Amino acid sequence: MSFILNIETATKNCSVAIAKNGETILCKEIAEEGYSHAEKLHVFIEEVIAEAGISVQDLVAIAVGQGPGSYTGLRIGVSAAKGLCYALNIPLIAVDTLLTLASQAQVTDGKIIPMLDARRMEVYSEIFNANLEVERAIQAEVIDEHSFESITETVYFVGDCAEKAKAVLTRENFIFLEAIKYPSARAMSKISFDKYQKSDTVDVAYFEPYYLKDFMMTTPSKK
């Protein structure tokens, strides 16, 4: 049996899950405005391991959300994951936070666009098809009424910026799945197990989160 500890802290959601052979067996998470990750993360880790009836020695790998997202949240999650990997001498698996978010949509058609709020009208986004295959890589972008207008299929938006995005993304083929707000470690389980089976791991010493802080700003053309 392969037990993997999944950690996702890139957003306001501090989320930890234990998975067995790619299936989540226990998850603890909390989303708070004050980003309580520093206080909650290690408590959640201890609790999910204890409540799953296993010990840390039963873990075969640690998976962590690599971002993009909150600088502080990512640092906390990655630091904890690295520390566990060093202590247990097990591999570290990095999981795209936007893929984790997109995978919660569970749709059979169209495109899935996970978006995480940055500031003002800025978001971190990525485009997937219904099979969760990447069709456009992660970007930091400013959204407006022309964003994603070339997509004629149904577009399912997920993430924590629905409120501001709905004001400008108003096309008939745009659907906001507002119940899916944050990436969850619960949704990392299959992704991390697939990576583990392929030995798709990262170097514990040199791995850094994907902050993606820069935005490509353009000057509006004069009319």
PDB file of N, CA, C and O in Angstrom, residues 120-174:
ATOM      1  N   ARG A 120      -6.627  43.405  -7.765  1.00  0.00           N
ATOM      2  CA  ARG A 120      -7.392  44.166  -8.749  1.00  0.00           C
ATOM      3  C   ARG A 120      -8.031  43.196  -9.752  1.00  0.00           C
ATOM      4  O   ARG A 120      -8.748  42.292  -9.355  1.00  0.00           O
ATOM      5  N   MET A 121      -7.770  43.344 -11.052  1.00  0.00           N
ATOM      6  CA  MET A 121      -8.334  42.430 -12.042  1.00  0.00           C
ATOM      7  C   MET A 121      -7.300  41.411 -12.515  1.00  0.00           C
ATOM      8  O   MET A 121      -7.411  40.826 -13.593  1.00  0.00           O
ATOM      9  N   GLU A 122      -6.308  41.172 -11.698  1.00  0.00           N
ATOM     10  CA  GLU A 122      -5.245  40.248 -12.044  1.00  0.00           C
ATOM     11  C   GLU A 122      -5.543  38.848 -11.498  1.00  0.00           C
ATOM     12  O   GLU A 122      -6.048  38.703 -10.378  1.00  0.00           O
ATOM     13  N   VAL A 123      -5.234  37.831 -12.310  1.00  0.00           N
ATOM     14  CA  VAL A 123      -5.463  36.447 -11.894  1.00  0.00           C
ATOM     15  C   VAL A 123      -4.301  35.576 -12.365  1.00  0.00           C
ATOM     16  O   VAL A 123      -3.557  35.929 -13.277  1.00  0.00           O
ATOM     17  N   TYR A 124      -4.178  34.429 -11.732  1.00  0.00           N
ATOM     18  CA  TYR A 124      -3.329  33.353 -12.238  1.00  0.00           C
ATOM     19  C   TYR A 124      -4.287  32.368 -12.901  1.00  0.00           C
ATOM     20  O   TYR A 124      -5.262  31.937 -12.277  1.00  0.00           O
ATOM     21  N   SER A 125      -4.022  31.990 -14.139  1.00  0.00           N
ATOM     22  CA  SER A 125      -4.955  31.105 -14.839  1.00  0.00           C
ATOM     23  C   SER A 125      -4.222  30.092 -15.700  1.00  0.00           C
ATOM     24  O   SER A 125      -3.032  30.233 -16.006  1.00  0.00           O
ATOM     25  N   GLU A 126      -4.969  29.077 -16.099  1.00  0.00           N
ATOM     26  CA  GLU A 126      -4.458  28.020 -16.964  1.00  0.00           C
ATOM     27  C   GLU A 126      -5.678  27.460 -17.696  1.00  0.00           C
ATOM     28  O   GLU A 126      -6.803  27.588 -17.216  1.00  0.00           O
ATOM     29  N   ILE A 127      -5.473  26.870 -18.850  1.00  0.00           N
ATOM     30  CA  ILE A 127      -6.596  26.316 -19.603  1.00  0.00           C
ATOM     31  C   ILE A 127      -6.395  24.816 -19.795  1.00  0.00           C
ATOM     32  O   ILE A 127      -5.339  24.371 -20.266  1.00  0.00           O
ATOM     33  N   PHE A 128      -7.428  24.044 -19.422  1.00  0.00           N
ATOM     34  CA  PHE A 128      -7.430  22.594 -19.573  1.00  0.00           C
ATOM     35  C   PHE A 128      -8.627  22.172 -20.420  1.00  0.00           C
ATOM     36  O   PHE A 128      -9.657  22.853 -20.436  1.00  0.00           O
ATOM     37  N   ASN A 129      -8.509  21.011 -21.074  1.00  0.00           N
ATOM     38  CA  ASN A 129      -9.699  20.424 -21.665  1.00  0.00           C
ATOM     39  C   ASN A 129     -10.376  19.548 -20.623  1.00  0.00           C
ATOM     40  O   ASN A 129      -9.907  19.448 -19.476  1.00  0.00           O
ATOM     41  N   ALA A 130     -11.474  18.902 -20.998  1.00  0.00           N
ATOM     42  CA  ALA A 130     -12.245  18.131 -20.026  1.00  0.00           C
ATOM     43  C   ALA A 130     -11.482  16.926 -19.501  1.00  0.00           C
ATOM     44  O   ALA A 130     -11.839  16.362 -18.454  1.00  0.00           O
ATOM     45  N   ASN A 131     -10.415  16.527 -20.201  1.00  0.00           N
ATOM     46  CA  ASN A 131      -9.575  15.409 -19.755  1.00  0.00           C
ATOM     47  C   ASN A 131      -8.409  15.875 -18.894  1.00  0.00           C
ATOM     48  O   ASN A 131      -7.502  15.096 -18.597  1.00  0.00           O
ATOM     49  N   LEU A 132      -8.441  17.150 -18.528  1.00  0.00           N
ATOM     50  CA  LEU A 132      -7.408  17.766 -17.699  1.00  0.00           C
ATOM     51  C   LEU A 132      -6.042  17.797 -18.374  1.00  0.00           C
ATOM     52  O   LEU A 132      -5.000  17.763 -17.721  1.00  0.00           O
ATOM     53  N   GLU A 133      -6.068  17.888 -19.690  1.00  0.00           N
ATOM     54  CA  GLU A 133      -4.840  18.081 -20.449  1.00  0.00           C
ATOM     55  C   GLU A 133      -4.630  19.585 -20.656  1.00  0.00           C
ATOM     56  O   GLU A 133      -5.577  20.308 -20.981  1.00  0.00           O
ATOM     57  N   VAL A 134      -3.401  20.043 -20.462  1.00  0.00           N
ATOM     58  CA  VAL A 134      -3.117  21.472 -20.555  1.00  0.00           C
ATOM     59  C   VAL A 134      -3.229  21.942 -21.998  1.00  0.00           C
ATOM     60  O   VAL A 134      -2.605  21.371 -22.901  1.00  0.00           O
ATOM     61  N   GLU A 135      -4.019  22.979 -22.222  1.00  0.00           N
ATOM     62  CA  GLU A 135      -4.144  23.566 -23.554  1.00  0.00           C
ATOM     63  C   GLU A 135      -3.528  24.956 -23.625  1.00  0.00           C
ATOM     64  O   GLU A 135      -3.261  25.461 -24.697  1.00  0.00           O
ATOM     65  N   ARG A 136      -3.319  25.573 -22.486  1.00  0.00           N
ATOM     66  CA  ARG A 136      -2.547  26.804 -22.404  1.00  0.00           C
ATOM     67  C   ARG A 136      -1.893  26.853 -21.043  1.00  0.00           C
ATOM     68  O   ARG A 136      -2.542  26.655 -20.020  1.00  0.00           O
ATOM     69  N   ALA A 137      -0.608  27.091 -21.049  1.00  0.00           N
ATOM     70  CA  ALA A 137       0.155  27.048 -19.802  1.00  0.00           C
ATOM     71  C   ALA A 137      -0.258  28.168 -18.850  1.00  0.00           C
ATOM     72  O   ALA A 137      -0.977  29.102 -19.214  1.00  0.00           O
ATOM     73  N   ILE A 138       0.220  28.064 -17.623  1.00  0.00           N
ATOM     74  CA  ILE A 138      -0.093  29.042 -16.580  1.00  0.00           C
ATOM     75  C   ILE A 138       0.355  30.438 -16.992  1.00  0.00           C
ATOM     76  O   ILE A 138       1.462  30.622 -17.498  1.00  0.00           O
ATOM     77  N   GLN A 139      -0.526  31.391 -16.750  1.00  0.00           N
ATOM     78  CA  GLN A 139      -0.194  32.787 -16.998  1.00  0.00           C
ATOM     79  C   GLN A 139      -0.668  33.652 -15.847  1.00  0.00           C
ATOM     80  O   GLN A 139      -1.661  33.338 -15.190  1.00  0.00           O
ATOM     81  N   ALA A 140       0.049  34.740 -15.634  1.00  0.00           N
ATOM     82  CA  ALA A 140      -0.445  35.814 -14.783  1.00  0.00           C
ATOM     83  C   ALA A 140      -0.987  36.858 -15.730  1.00  0.00           C
ATOM     84  O   ALA A 140      -0.267  37.327 -16.608  1.00  0.00           O
ATOM     85  N   GLU A 141      -2.255  37.189 -15.612  1.00  0.00           N
ATOM     86  CA  GLU A 141      -2.858  38.079 -16.598  1.00  0.00           C
ATOM     87  C   GLU A 141      -3.901  38.989 -15.974  1.00  0.00           C
ATOM     88  O   GLU A 141      -4.430  38.720 -14.894  1.00  0.00           O
ATOM     89  N   VAL A 142      -4.186  40.053 -16.682  1.00  0.00           N
ATOM     90  CA  VAL A 142      -5.240  40.979 -16.308  1.00  0.00           C
ATOM     91  C   VAL A 142      -6.455  40.624 -17.156  1.00  0.00           C
ATOM     92  O   VAL A 142      -6.385  40.632 -18.382  1.00  0.00           O
ATOM     93  N   ILE A 143      -7.567  40.299 -16.527  1.00  0.00           N
ATOM     94  CA  ILE A 143      -8.747  39.901 -17.291  1.00  0.00           C
ATOM     95  C   ILE A 143      -9.623  41.108 -17.620  1.00  0.00           C
ATOM     96  O   ILE A 143      -9.718  42.055 -16.833  1.00  0.00           O
ATOM     97  N   ASP A 144     -10.227  41.047 -18.799  1.00  0.00           N
ATOM     98  CA  ASP A 144     -11.181  42.071 -19.216  1.00  0.00           C
ATOM     99  C   ASP A 144     -12.240  41.401 -20.078  1.00  0.00           C
ATOM    100  O   ASP A 144     -12.283  40.163 -20.172  1.00  0.00           O
ATOM    101  N   GLU A 145     -13.085  42.186 -20.713  1.00  0.00           N
ATOM    102  CA  GLU A 145     -14.202  41.634 -21.467  1.00  0.00           C
ATOM    103  C   GLU A 145     -13.766  40.831 -22.689  1.00  0.00           C
ATOM    104  O   GLU A 145     -14.555  40.078 -23.268  1.00  0.00           O
ATOM    105  N   HIS A 146     -12.500  40.966 -23.091  1.00  0.00           N
ATOM    106  CA  HIS A 146     -12.001  40.235 -24.255  1.00  0.00           C
ATOM    107  C   HIS A 146     -11.282  38.937 -23.880  1.00  0.00           C
ATOM    108  O   HIS A 146     -10.919  38.165 -24.766  1.00  0.00           O
ATOM    109  N   SER A 147     -11.074  38.709 -22.608  1.00  0.00           N
ATOM    110  CA  SER A 147     -10.349  37.513 -22.174  1.00  0.00           C
ATOM    111  C   SER A 147     -11.103  36.248 -22.582  1.00  0.00           C
ATOM    112  O   SER A 147     -12.331  36.166 -22.414  1.00  0.00           O
ATOM    113  N   PHE A 148     -10.388  35.312 -23.153  1.00  0.00           N
ATOM    114  CA  PHE A 148     -10.901  33.990 -23.535  1.00  0.00           C
ATOM    115  C   PHE A 148     -12.003  34.064 -24.600  1.00  0.00           C
ATOM    116  O   PHE A 148     -12.725  33.095 -24.808  1.00  0.00           O
ATOM    117  N   GLU A 149     -12.114  35.183 -25.301  1.00  0.00           N
ATOM    118  CA  GLU A 149     -13.201  35.341 -26.270  1.00  0.00           C
ATOM    119  C   GLU A 149     -13.044  34.438 -27.488  1.00  0.00           C
ATOM    120  O   GLU A 149     -14.012  34.187 -28.211  1.00  0.00           O
ATOM    121  N   SER A 150     -11.845  33.923 -27.733  1.00  0.00           N
ATOM    122  CA  SER A 150     -11.635  33.049 -28.890  1.00  0.00           C
ATOM    123  C   SER A 150     -12.141  31.627 -28.654  1.00  0.00           C
ATOM    124  O   SER A 150     -12.232  30.834 -29.593  1.00  0.00           O
ATOM    125  N   ILE A 151     -12.472  31.303 -27.426  1.00  0.00           N
ATOM    126  CA  ILE A 151     -12.956  29.950 -27.114  1.00  0.00           C
ATOM    127  C   ILE A 151     -14.457  29.889 -27.380  1.00  0.00           C
ATOM    128  O   ILE A 151     -15.241  30.618 -26.767  1.00  0.00           O
ATOM    129  N   THR A 152     -14.855  29.019 -28.295  1.00  0.00           N
ATOM    130  CA  THR A 152     -16.270  28.908 -28.655  1.00  0.00           C
ATOM    131  C   THR A 152     -16.992  27.815 -27.875  1.00  0.00           C
ATOM    132  O   THR A 152     -18.218  27.791 -27.821  1.00  0.00           O
ATOM    133  N   GLU A 153     -16.225  26.905 -27.303  1.00  0.00           N
ATOM    134  CA  GLU A 153     -16.829  25.834 -26.496  1.00  0.00           C
ATOM    135  C   GLU A 153     -17.288  26.392 -25.148  1.00  0.00           C
ATOM    136  O   GLU A 153     -16.961  27.521 -24.777  1.00  0.00           O
ATOM    137  N   THR A 154     -18.022  25.563 -24.407  1.00  0.00           N
ATOM    138  CA  THR A 154     -18.393  25.939 -23.051  1.00  0.00           C
ATOM    139  C   THR A 154     -17.135  26.066 -22.202  1.00  0.00           C
ATOM    140  O   THR A 154     -16.246  25.218 -22.270  1.00  0.00           O
ATOM    141  N   VAL A 155     -17.054  27.142 -21.448  1.00  0.00           N
ATOM    142  CA  VAL A 155     -15.904  27.371 -20.570  1.00  0.00           C
ATOM    143  C   VAL A 155     -16.394  27.324 -19.123  1.00  0.00           C
ATOM    144  O   VAL A 155     -17.314  28.057 -18.744  1.00  0.00           O
ATOM    145  N   TYR A 156     -15.772  26.467 -18.331  1.00  0.00           N
ATOM    146  CA  TYR A 156     -16.108  26.347 -16.921  1.00  0.00           C
ATOM    147  C   TYR A 156     -15.012  27.017 -16.101  1.00  0.00           C
ATOM    148  O   TYR A 156     -13.859  26.583 -16.121  1.00  0.00           O
ATOM    149  N   PHE A 157     -15.384  28.069 -15.398  1.00  0.00           N
ATOM    150  CA  PHE A 157     -14.431  28.772 -14.555  1.00  0.00           C
ATOM    151  C   PHE A 157     -14.545  28.283 -13.115  1.00  0.00           C
ATOM    152  O   PHE A 157     -15.649  28.151 -12.575  1.00  0.00           O
ATOM    153  N   VAL A 158     -13.411  28.029 -12.493  1.00  0.00           N
ATOM    154  CA  VAL A 158     -13.375  27.677 -11.078  1.00  0.00           C
ATOM    155  C   VAL A 158     -12.324  28.544 -10.404  1.00  0.00           C
ATOM    156  O   VAL A 158     -11.389  29.030 -11.046  1.00  0.00           O
ATOM    157  N   GLY A 159     -12.465  28.746  -9.114  1.00  0.00           N
ATOM    158  CA  GLY A 159     -11.487  29.536  -8.389  1.00  0.00           C
ATOM    159  C   GLY A 159     -12.124  30.602  -7.520  1.00  0.00           C
ATOM    160  O   GLY A 159     -13.350  30.722  -7.454  1.00  0.00           O
ATOM    161  N   ASP A 160     -11.270  31.383  -6.878  1.00  0.00           N
ATOM    162  CA  ASP A 160     -11.737  32.315  -5.854  1.00  0.00           C
ATOM    163  C   ASP A 160     -11.982  33.731  -6.357  1.00  0.00           C
ATOM    164  O   ASP A 160     -12.138  34.654  -5.556  1.00  0.00           O
ATOM    165  N   CYS A 161     -12.006  33.932  -7.682  1.00  0.00           N
ATOM    166  CA  CYS A 161     -12.207  35.293  -8.193  1.00  0.00           C
ATOM    167  C   CYS A 161     -13.470  35.403  -9.036  1.00  0.00           C
ATOM    168  O   CYS A 161     -13.568  36.277  -9.902  1.00  0.00           O
ATOM    169  N   ALA A 162     -14.435  34.520  -8.788  1.00  0.00           N
ATOM    170  CA  ALA A 162     -15.673  34.534  -9.572  1.00  0.00           C
ATOM    171  C   ALA A 162     -16.398  35.864  -9.467  1.00  0.00           C
ATOM    172  O   ALA A 162     -16.916  36.389 -10.460  1.00  0.00           O
ATOM    173  N   GLU A 163     -16.424  36.435  -8.282  1.00  0.00           N
ATOM    174  CA  GLU A 163     -17.194  37.658  -8.067  1.00  0.00           C
ATOM    175  C   GLU A 163     -16.727  38.789  -8.975  1.00  0.00           C
ATOM    176  O   GLU A 163     -17.535  39.463  -9.632  1.00  0.00           O
ATOM    177  N   LYS A 164     -15.424  39.021  -9.035  1.00  0.00           N
ATOM    178  CA  LYS A 164     -14.929  40.104  -9.882  1.00  0.00           C
ATOM    179  C   LYS A 164     -14.893  39.695 -11.351  1.00  0.00           C
ATOM    180  O   LYS A 164     -15.115  40.517 -12.236  1.00  0.00           O
ATOM    181  N   ALA A 165     -14.638  38.398 -11.635  1.00  0.00           N
ATOM    182  CA  ALA A 165     -14.531  37.955 -13.016  1.00  0.00           C
ATOM    183  C   ALA A 165     -15.876  37.978 -13.735  1.00  0.00           C
ATOM    184  O   ALA A 165     -15.955  38.292 -14.934  1.00  0.00           O
ATOM    185  N   LYS A 166     -16.949  37.673 -13.013  1.00  0.00           N
ATOM    186  CA  LYS A 166     -18.271  37.650 -13.633  1.00  0.00           C
ATOM    187  C   LYS A 166     -18.690  39.015 -14.161  1.00  0.00           C
ATOM    188  O   LYS A 166     -19.517  39.103 -15.071  1.00  0.00           O
ATOM    189  N   ALA A 167     -18.109  40.056 -13.634  1.00  0.00           N
ATOM    190  CA  ALA A 167     -18.466  41.399 -14.076  1.00  0.00           C
ATOM    191  C   ALA A 167     -17.988  41.681 -15.495  1.00  0.00           C
ATOM    192  O   ALA A 167     -18.582  42.500 -16.210  1.00  0.00           O
ATOM    193  N   VAL A 168     -16.913  41.000 -15.925  1.00  0.00           N
ATOM    194  CA  VAL A 168     -16.368  41.251 -17.266  1.00  0.00           C
ATOM    195  C   VAL A 168     -16.461  40.036 -18.194  1.00  0.00           C
ATOM    196  O   VAL A 168     -16.508  40.186 -19.410  1.00  0.00           O
ATOM    197  N   LEU A 169     -16.488  38.840 -17.624  1.00  0.00           N
ATOM    198  CA  LEU A 169     -16.568  37.622 -18.440  1.00  0.00           C
ATOM    199  C   LEU A 169     -18.039  37.212 -18.545  1.00  0.00           C
ATOM    200  O   LEU A 169     -18.529  36.396 -17.770  1.00  0.00           O
ATOM    201  N   THR A 170     -18.731  37.801 -19.510  1.00  0.00           N
ATOM    202  CA  THR A 170     -20.190  37.686 -19.561  1.00  0.00           C
ATOM    203  C   THR A 170     -20.709  36.925 -20.775  1.00  0.00           C
ATOM    204  O   THR A 170     -21.917  36.900 -21.014  1.00  0.00           O
ATOM    205  N   ARG A 171     -19.862  36.274 -21.536  1.00  0.00           N
ATOM    206  CA  ARG A 171     -20.325  35.571 -22.725  1.00  0.00           C
ATOM    207  C   ARG A 171     -21.210  34.379 -22.349  1.00  0.00           C
ATOM    208  O   ARG A 171     -21.064  33.795 -21.268  1.00  0.00           O
ATOM    209  N   GLU A 172     -22.100  34.023 -23.283  1.00  0.00           N
ATOM    210  CA  GLU A 172     -23.092  32.978 -23.001  1.00  0.00           C
ATOM    211  C   GLU A 172     -22.467  31.620 -22.743  1.00  0.00           C
ATOM    212  O   GLU A 172     -23.059  30.784 -22.043  1.00  0.00           O
ATOM    213  N   ASN A 173     -21.301  31.368 -23.299  1.00  0.00           N
ATOM    214  CA  ASN A 173     -20.660  30.061 -23.114  1.00  0.00           C
ATOM    215  C   ASN A 173     -19.776  30.004 -21.868  1.00  0.00           C
ATOM    216  O   ASN A 173     -19.106  29.009 -21.619  1.00  0.00           O
ATOM    217  N   PHE A 174     -19.788  31.068 -21.063  1.00  0.00           N
ATOM    218  CA  PHE A 174     -19.002  31.108 -19.836  1.00  0.00           C
ATOM    219  C   PHE A 174     -19.865  30.678 -18.651  1.00  0.00           C
ATOM    220  O   PHE A 174     -20.912  31.281 -18.388  1.00  0.00           O
TER     221      PHE A 174
END
